[in-house]
mmCIF file of C-alpha atoms in Angstrom:
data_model
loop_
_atom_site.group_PDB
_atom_site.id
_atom_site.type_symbol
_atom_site.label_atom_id
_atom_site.label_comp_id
_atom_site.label_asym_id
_atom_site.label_seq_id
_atom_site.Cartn_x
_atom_site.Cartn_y
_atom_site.Cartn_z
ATOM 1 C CA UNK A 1252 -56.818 118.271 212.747
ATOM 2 C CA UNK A 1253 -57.704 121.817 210.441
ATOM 3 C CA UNK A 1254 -56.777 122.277 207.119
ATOM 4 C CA UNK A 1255 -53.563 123.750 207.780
ATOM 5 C CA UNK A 1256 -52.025 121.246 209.897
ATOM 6 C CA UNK A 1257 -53.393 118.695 207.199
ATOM 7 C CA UNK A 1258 -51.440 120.764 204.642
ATOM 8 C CA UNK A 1259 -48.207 121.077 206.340
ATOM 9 C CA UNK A 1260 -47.981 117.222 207.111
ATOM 10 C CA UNK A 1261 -49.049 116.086 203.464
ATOM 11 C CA UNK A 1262 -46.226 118.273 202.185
ATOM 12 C CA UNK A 1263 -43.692 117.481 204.377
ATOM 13 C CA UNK A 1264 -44.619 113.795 204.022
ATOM 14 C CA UNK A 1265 -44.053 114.272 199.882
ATOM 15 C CA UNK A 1266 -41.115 116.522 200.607
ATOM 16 C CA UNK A 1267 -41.790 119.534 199.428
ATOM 17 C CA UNK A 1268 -40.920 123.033 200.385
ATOM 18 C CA UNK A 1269 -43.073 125.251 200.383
ATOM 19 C CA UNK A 1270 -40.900 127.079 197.484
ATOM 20 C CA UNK A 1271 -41.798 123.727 195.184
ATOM 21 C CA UNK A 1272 -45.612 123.472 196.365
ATOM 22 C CA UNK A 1273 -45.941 126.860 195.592
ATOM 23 C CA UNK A 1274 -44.716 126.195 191.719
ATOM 24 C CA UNK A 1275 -46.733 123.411 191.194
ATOM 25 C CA UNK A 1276 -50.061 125.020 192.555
ATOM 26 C CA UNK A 1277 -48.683 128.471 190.563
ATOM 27 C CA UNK A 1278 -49.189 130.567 193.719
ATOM 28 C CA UNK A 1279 -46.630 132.303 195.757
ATOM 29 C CA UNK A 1280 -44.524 130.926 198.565
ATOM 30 C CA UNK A 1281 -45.781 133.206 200.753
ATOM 31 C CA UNK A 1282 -49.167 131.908 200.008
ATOM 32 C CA UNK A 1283 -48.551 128.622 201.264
ATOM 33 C CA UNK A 1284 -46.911 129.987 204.198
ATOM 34 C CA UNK A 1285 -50.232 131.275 204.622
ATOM 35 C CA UNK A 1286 -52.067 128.389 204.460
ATOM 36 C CA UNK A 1287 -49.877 126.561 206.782
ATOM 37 C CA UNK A 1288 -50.484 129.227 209.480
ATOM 38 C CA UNK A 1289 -54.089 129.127 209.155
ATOM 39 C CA UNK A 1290 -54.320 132.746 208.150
ATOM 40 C CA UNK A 1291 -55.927 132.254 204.354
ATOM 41 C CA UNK A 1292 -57.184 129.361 202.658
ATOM 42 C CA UNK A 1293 -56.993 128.212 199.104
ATOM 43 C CA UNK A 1294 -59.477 128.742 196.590
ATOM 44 C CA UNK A 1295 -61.895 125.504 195.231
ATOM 45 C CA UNK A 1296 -59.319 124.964 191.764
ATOM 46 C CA UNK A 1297 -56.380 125.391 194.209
ATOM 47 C CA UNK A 1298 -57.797 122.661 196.822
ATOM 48 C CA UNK A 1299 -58.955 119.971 193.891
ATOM 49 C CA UNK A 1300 -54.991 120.378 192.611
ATOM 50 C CA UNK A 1301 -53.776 119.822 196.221
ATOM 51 C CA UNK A 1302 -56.166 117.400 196.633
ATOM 52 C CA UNK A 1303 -54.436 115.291 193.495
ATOM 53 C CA UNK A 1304 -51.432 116.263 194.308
ATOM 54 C CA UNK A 1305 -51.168 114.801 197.463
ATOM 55 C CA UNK A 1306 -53.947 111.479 196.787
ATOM 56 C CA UNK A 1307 -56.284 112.743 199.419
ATOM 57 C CA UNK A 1308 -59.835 113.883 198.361
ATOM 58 C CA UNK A 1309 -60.781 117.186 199.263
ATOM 59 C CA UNK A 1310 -63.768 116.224 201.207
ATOM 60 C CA UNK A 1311 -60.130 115.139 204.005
ATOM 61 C CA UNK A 1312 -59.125 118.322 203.275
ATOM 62 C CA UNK A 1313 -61.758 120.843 204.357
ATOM 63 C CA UNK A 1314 -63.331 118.616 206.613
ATOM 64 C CA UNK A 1315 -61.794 119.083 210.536
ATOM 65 C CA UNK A 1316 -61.021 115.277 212.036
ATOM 66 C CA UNK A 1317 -61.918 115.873 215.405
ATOM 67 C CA UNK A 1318 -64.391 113.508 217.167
ATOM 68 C CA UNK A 1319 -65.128 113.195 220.629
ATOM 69 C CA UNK A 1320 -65.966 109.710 222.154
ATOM 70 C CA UNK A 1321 -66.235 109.311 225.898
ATOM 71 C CA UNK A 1322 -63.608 106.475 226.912
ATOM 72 C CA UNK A 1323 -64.597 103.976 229.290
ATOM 73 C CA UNK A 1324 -62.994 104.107 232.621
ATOM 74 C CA UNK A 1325 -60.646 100.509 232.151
ATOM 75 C CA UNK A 1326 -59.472 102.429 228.817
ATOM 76 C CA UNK A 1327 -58.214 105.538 230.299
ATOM 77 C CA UNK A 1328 -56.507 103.697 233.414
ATOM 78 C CA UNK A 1329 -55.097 101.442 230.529
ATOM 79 C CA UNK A 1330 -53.982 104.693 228.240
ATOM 80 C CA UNK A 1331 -52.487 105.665 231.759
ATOM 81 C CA UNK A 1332 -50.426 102.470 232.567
ATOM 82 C CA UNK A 1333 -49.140 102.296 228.663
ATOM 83 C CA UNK A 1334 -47.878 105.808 228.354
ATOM 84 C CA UNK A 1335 -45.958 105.555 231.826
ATOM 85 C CA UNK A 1336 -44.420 102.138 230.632
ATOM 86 C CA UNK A 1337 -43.570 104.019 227.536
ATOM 87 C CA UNK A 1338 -41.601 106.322 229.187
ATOM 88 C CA UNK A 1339 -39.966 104.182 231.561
ATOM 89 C CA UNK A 1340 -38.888 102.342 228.868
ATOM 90 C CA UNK A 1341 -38.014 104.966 226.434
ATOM 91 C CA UNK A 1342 -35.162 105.932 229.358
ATOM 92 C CA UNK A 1343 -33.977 101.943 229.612
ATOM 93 C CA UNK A 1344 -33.323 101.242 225.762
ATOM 94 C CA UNK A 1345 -32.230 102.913 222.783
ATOM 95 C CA UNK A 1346 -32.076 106.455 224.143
ATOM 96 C CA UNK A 1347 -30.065 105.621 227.229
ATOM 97 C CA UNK A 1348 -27.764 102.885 225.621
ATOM 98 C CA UNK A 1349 -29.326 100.124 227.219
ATOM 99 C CA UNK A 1350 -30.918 96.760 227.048
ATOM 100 C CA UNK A 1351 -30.138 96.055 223.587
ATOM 101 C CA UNK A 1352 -30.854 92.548 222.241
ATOM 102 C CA UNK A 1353 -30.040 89.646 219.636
ATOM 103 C CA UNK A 1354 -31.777 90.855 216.255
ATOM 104 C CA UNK A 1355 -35.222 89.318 215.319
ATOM 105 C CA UNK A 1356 -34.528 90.619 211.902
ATOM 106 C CA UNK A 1357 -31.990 90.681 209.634
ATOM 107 C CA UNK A 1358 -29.545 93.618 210.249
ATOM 108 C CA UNK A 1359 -31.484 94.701 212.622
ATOM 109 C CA UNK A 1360 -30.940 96.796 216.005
ATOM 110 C CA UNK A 1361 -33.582 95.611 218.758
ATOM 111 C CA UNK A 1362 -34.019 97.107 222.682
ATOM 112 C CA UNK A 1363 -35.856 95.046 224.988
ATOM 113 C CA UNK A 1364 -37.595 96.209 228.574
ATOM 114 C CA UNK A 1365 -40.250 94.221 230.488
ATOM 115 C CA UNK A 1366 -41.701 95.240 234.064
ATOM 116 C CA UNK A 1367 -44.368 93.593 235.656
ATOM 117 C CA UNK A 1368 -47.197 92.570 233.122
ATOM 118 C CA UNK A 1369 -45.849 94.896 230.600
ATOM 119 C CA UNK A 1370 -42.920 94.316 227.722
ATOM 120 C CA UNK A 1371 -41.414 96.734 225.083
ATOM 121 C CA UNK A 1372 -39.910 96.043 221.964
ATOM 122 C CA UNK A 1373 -38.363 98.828 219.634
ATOM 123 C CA UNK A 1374 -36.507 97.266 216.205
ATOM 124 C CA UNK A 1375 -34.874 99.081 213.108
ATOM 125 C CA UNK A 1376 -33.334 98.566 210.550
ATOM 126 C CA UNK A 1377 -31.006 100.969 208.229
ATOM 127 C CA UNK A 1378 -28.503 103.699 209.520
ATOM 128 C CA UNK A 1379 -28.535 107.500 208.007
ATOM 129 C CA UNK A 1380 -31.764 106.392 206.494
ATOM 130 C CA UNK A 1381 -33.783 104.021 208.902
ATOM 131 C CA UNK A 1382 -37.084 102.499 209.587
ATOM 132 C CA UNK A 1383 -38.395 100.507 212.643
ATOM 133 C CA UNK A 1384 -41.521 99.887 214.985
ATOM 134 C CA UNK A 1385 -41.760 99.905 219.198
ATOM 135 C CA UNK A 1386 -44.591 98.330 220.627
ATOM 136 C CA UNK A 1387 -45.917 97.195 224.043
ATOM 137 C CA UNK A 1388 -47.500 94.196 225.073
ATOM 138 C CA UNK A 1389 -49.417 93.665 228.518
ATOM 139 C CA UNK A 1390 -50.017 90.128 229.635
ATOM 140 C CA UNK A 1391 -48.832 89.076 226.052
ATOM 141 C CA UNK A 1392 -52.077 90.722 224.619
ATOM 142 C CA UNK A 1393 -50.303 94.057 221.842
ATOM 143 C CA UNK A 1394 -51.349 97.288 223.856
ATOM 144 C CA UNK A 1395 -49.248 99.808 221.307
ATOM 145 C CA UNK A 1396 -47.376 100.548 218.641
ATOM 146 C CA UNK A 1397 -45.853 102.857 216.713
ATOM 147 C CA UNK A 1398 -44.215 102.903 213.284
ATOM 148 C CA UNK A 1399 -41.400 105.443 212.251
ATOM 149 C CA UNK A 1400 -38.950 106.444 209.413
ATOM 150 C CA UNK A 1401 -36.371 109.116 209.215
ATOM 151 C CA UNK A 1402 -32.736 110.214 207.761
ATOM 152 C CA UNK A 1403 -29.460 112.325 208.386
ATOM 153 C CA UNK A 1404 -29.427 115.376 205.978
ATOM 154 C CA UNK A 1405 -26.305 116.523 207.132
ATOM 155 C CA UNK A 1406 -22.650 115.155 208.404
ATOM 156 C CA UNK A 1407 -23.351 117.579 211.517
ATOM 157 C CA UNK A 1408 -25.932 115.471 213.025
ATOM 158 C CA UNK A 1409 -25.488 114.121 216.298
ATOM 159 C CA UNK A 1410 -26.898 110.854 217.239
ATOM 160 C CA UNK A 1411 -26.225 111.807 220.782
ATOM 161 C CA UNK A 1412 -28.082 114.443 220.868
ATOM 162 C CA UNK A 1413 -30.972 112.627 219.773
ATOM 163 C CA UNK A 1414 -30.869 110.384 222.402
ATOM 164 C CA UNK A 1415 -30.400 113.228 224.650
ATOM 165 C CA UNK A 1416 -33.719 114.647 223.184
ATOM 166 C CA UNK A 1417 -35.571 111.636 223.076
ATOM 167 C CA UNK A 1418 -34.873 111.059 226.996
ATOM 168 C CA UNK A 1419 -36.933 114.523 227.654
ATOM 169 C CA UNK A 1420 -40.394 112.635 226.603
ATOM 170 C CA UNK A 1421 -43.008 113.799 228.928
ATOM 171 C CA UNK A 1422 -46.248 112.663 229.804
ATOM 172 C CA UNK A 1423 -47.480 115.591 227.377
ATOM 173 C CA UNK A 1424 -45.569 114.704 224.588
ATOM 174 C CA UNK A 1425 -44.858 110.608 224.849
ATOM 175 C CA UNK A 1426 -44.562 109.861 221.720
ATOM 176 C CA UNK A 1427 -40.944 110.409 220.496
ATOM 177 C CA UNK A 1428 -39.271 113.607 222.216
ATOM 178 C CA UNK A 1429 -40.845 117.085 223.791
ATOM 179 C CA UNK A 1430 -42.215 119.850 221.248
ATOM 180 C CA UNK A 1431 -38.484 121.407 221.907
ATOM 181 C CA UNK A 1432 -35.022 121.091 223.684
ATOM 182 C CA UNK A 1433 -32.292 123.042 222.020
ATOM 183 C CA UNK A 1434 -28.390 121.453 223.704
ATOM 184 C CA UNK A 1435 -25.564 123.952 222.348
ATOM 185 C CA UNK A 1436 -25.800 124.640 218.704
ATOM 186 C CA UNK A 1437 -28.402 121.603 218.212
ATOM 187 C CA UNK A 1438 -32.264 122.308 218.109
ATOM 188 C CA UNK A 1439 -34.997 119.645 218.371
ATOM 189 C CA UNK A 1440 -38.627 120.362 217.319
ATOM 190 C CA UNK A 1441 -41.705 117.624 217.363
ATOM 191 C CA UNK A 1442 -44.794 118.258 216.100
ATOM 192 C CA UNK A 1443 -48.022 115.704 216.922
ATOM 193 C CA UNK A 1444 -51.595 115.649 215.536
ATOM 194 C CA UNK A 1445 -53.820 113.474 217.954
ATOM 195 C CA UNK A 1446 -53.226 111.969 221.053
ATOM 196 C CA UNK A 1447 -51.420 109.127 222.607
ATOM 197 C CA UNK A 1448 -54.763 106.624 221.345
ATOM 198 C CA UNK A 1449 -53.682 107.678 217.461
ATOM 199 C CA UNK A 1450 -51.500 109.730 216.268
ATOM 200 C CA UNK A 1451 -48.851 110.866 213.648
ATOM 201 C CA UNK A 1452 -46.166 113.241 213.973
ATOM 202 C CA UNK A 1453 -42.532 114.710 212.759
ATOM 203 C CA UNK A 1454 -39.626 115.415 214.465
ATOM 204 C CA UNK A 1455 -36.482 117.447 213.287
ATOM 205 C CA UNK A 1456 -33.193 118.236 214.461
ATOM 206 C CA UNK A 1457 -31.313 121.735 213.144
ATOM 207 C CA UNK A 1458 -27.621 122.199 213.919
ATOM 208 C CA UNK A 1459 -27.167 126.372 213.362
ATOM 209 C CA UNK A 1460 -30.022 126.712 211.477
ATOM 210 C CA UNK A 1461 -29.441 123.974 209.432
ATOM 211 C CA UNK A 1462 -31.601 121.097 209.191
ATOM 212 C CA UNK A 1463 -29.630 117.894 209.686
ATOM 213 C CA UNK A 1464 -32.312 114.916 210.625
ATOM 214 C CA UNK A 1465 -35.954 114.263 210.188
ATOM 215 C CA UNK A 1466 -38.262 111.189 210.390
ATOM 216 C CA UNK A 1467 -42.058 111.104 210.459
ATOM 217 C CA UNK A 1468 -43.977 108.589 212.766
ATOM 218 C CA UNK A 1469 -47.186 107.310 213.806
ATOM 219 C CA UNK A 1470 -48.817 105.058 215.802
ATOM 220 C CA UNK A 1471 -51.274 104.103 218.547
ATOM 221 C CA UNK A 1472 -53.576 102.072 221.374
ATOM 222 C CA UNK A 1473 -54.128 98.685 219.964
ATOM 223 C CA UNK A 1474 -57.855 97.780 220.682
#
């Protein structure tokens, strides 16, 4: 992950616009829009106020987080198995209507599929703001999870729609819904940094141009 991408989650995650990180680093919006697209980069006194703005040290700023490690073969036919259960189970709970269960929390909503060695567990808690975890066990033995947290901006948000959206996961993007899927006046956008081993990502929802729903989310293979 480069600098910009780095930027553009950090801010989002603090919720900023770029309007309001622009004011406190006393540059112009346009220069963070510039930033975030990868086309300029900030200046040493601008990255050491980003830097404590955000609680990350700049050394995670500048320096790109890729690293290439040659999985073994049992961990890429396991990464294969998980992300297929995944998505067999992402259509047989919460975005489909089906298999919900009795609460293992307090107030909580909980979706249950198993099949074959495999179960999947998704649980939240909270309503127009929310919070939960999914994860997937094989054999009993935790294979994956993933933690999320999101809210309704807007009245003209459409749970439906996001369970319309979340049913187009795809082997390529498995991890909440595809990059986009636009339904009528409703747009859905998902961005990911990392793969289906460790990730974190945000997904939106704009109805007209509007932005009515977001929630950030991350997760991973459990070694």
């Amino acid at each position: 992950m480069n600098f910009s991408e780095k930027l553009q989650i950090l801010r989002k995650s603090k919720g900023y616009t770029q309007e309001e990180l622009a004011e406190k680093l006393n540059v112009s919006r346009q220069a963070i829009a510039k930033y975030e697209a990868g086309q300029s980069y900030p200046d040493i006194s601008n990255l050491i106020q980003i830097s404590n703005l955000m609680h990350v040290t700049v050394d995670y700023l500048v320096r790109d987080q890729e690293c290439s490690i040659a999985p073994t073969k049992s961990n890429t036919d396991d990464k294969t198995e998980i992300l297929a259960f995944r998505l067999k189970a992402n259509k047989n709970t919460y975005a489909a209507f089906m298999n919900e269960v009795d609460s293992t929390r307090f107030d909580s909503h909980d979706f249950r599929f198993e099949e074959g060695p495999y179960a999947y567990h998704d649980t939240y808690v909270g309503g127009e703001q929310f919070a939960g975890q999914e994860a997937v066990w094989k054999n009993g033995r935790t294979v994956y999870a993933m933690n999320y947290i999101g809210r309704v901006l807007a009245d003209t948000f459409s749970g439906n729609f996001l369970k319309e959206a979340l049913l187009k996961a795809n082997p390529e993007m498995p991890y909440r819904g595809p990059e986009y899927y636009q339904s009528g006046e409703y747009l859905y956008k998902c961005k990911v940094s990392g793969d289906f081993t460790w990730y974190q990502g945000y997904e939106e929802i704009y109805c007209n141009n509007d932005k009515v729903y977001e929630c950030y989310f991350h997760g991973g293979m459990m070694r």
